[in-house]
Amino acid sequence: MLTRRHIRVKVMQCIYALIQSKDDSLEKQEKFLKVSIENMYVLYLLMLSLLVELHRLAEKHAKHASTKYLATEEDAYPNRKKFIENELLLQISNNKSLKRELEGRKLNNWYLNEEYVKIIYKEVVASDIYKTYMSSEKSSYDTDKTMIIELFKNVIAPNEKIYEYFEDDKLTWIDDIPIVNTYLVKRLRKANATVNETFFLPELLKDEQDLQYANQLLTKTLLNDAKWEKEIEGKTPNWDNDRIAEIDSIILKMAICELLNFSSIPEKVTLNEYLEIAKEYSTPKSSIFINGVLDKLAKEYKSTGQLQKMGRGLQ
C-alpha cells in the first residue's frame, strides 16, 4: 500500500515534529514513525468502512420509505433498491474479513459520529451521479463499480466535513488523506466480481525491508544532523542557515543521508524522489534550490568516491 515516497514523507514529518517539539528522544521519534505509518492503514479502513455505513443507511431509508404513503423522488426510479443492490457496495458491506478487522481494531468511528455519515448520504442522493445511475435500467458489476468510484471521487473524498473530522482526529492524517483516497480509488478500479475478501485488505508495507528502511533513514538522518549541516553549508555559500526553510533543510539532509548510506538505492532515484517531495511540500523556488544543491553534492561524491552504489536498487 505504501510506496517508498510515502515512507520518505513519513520520515520527513517525524523529523519536523521533533524540531517543533524540541524533543531529542530518538526512541520517541521511532515510535511516532511506526504509529504514523500504521495510522495510514487505519485511515484506509475508515474510508472503506464509510462505504459500508452509507450502504447501511441506504437500507434503513429504504425500509422507512416503504411504510410511507406519500410518493417520493425515489419512487420514480425503475428500481428503488438499485443502490442497495450495487454489487461492489454489497461486496464491501458483506466482507466478513473487513468486519473482523474493524472490530479487532475497535474502529467504531462512524457509529459514534453518525452525523457525518448522514451528511455524506444526503450529498450522495442529491448528486447527479446518483440520480443518473438510479434512473438507468442497465445494471452490471462494471456499471456499479464505475458509479461507486465516481461517487467517491466527486462526492465523498472532497467533502469538507469529513476532511475536518479526520484533521481533528489525527494531525498526521492531513497529508495522508490524498494518498489514502488515491490508493482506495485504484483498489476499487482493480476490483471484480470474483476477488476474495482479502483483496480489500492489502498489506500496509510491501515487506519488512520497507520498515527497516524507514527506521534507518530516520535514525541516520538525525544522528548525523551536524554532519549533514556542514555538507549543506559547503554548497550554499550565499545562504545563511536561517534563510533555508526548515522543510527544505530536512529534505536536503534526508537526501544526503540516503545518497551516502543506502548503496542499494540508485542516485537518480534518490534525487528524483526528494525533488518531487520538495515540489509537493515546499515552494517552487525551494525545489529549484534543492535540486541545485543535491546536483552539486552528487557530482562531488562521485568524484571523491563517496557515492558507492550497487545493483538495481529499490525506490
mmCIF file of C-alpha atoms in Angstrom, residues 6 28 72 87 134 156 189 213:
data_model
loop_
_atom_site.group_PDB
_atom_site.id
_atom_site.type_symbol
_atom_site.label_atom_id
_atom_site.label_comp_id
_atom_site.label_asym_id
_atom_site.label_seq_id
_atom_site.Cartn_x
_atom_site.Cartn_y
_atom_site.Cartn_z
ATOM 1 C CA HIS A 6 5.206 7.782 1.219
ATOM 2 C CA LYS A 28 10.067 8.577 20.802
ATOM 3 C CA THR A 72 -41.018 10.474 -3.058
ATOM 4 C CA GLU A 87 -22.635 -5.297 -6.440
ATOM 5 C CA MET A 134 -30.740 5.242 -10.364
ATOM 6 C CA ILE A 156 -17.229 11.571 -0.649
ATOM 7 C CA ARG A 189 -10.794 0.036 -10.046
ATOM 8 C CA TYR A 213 14.454 1.424 5.544
#
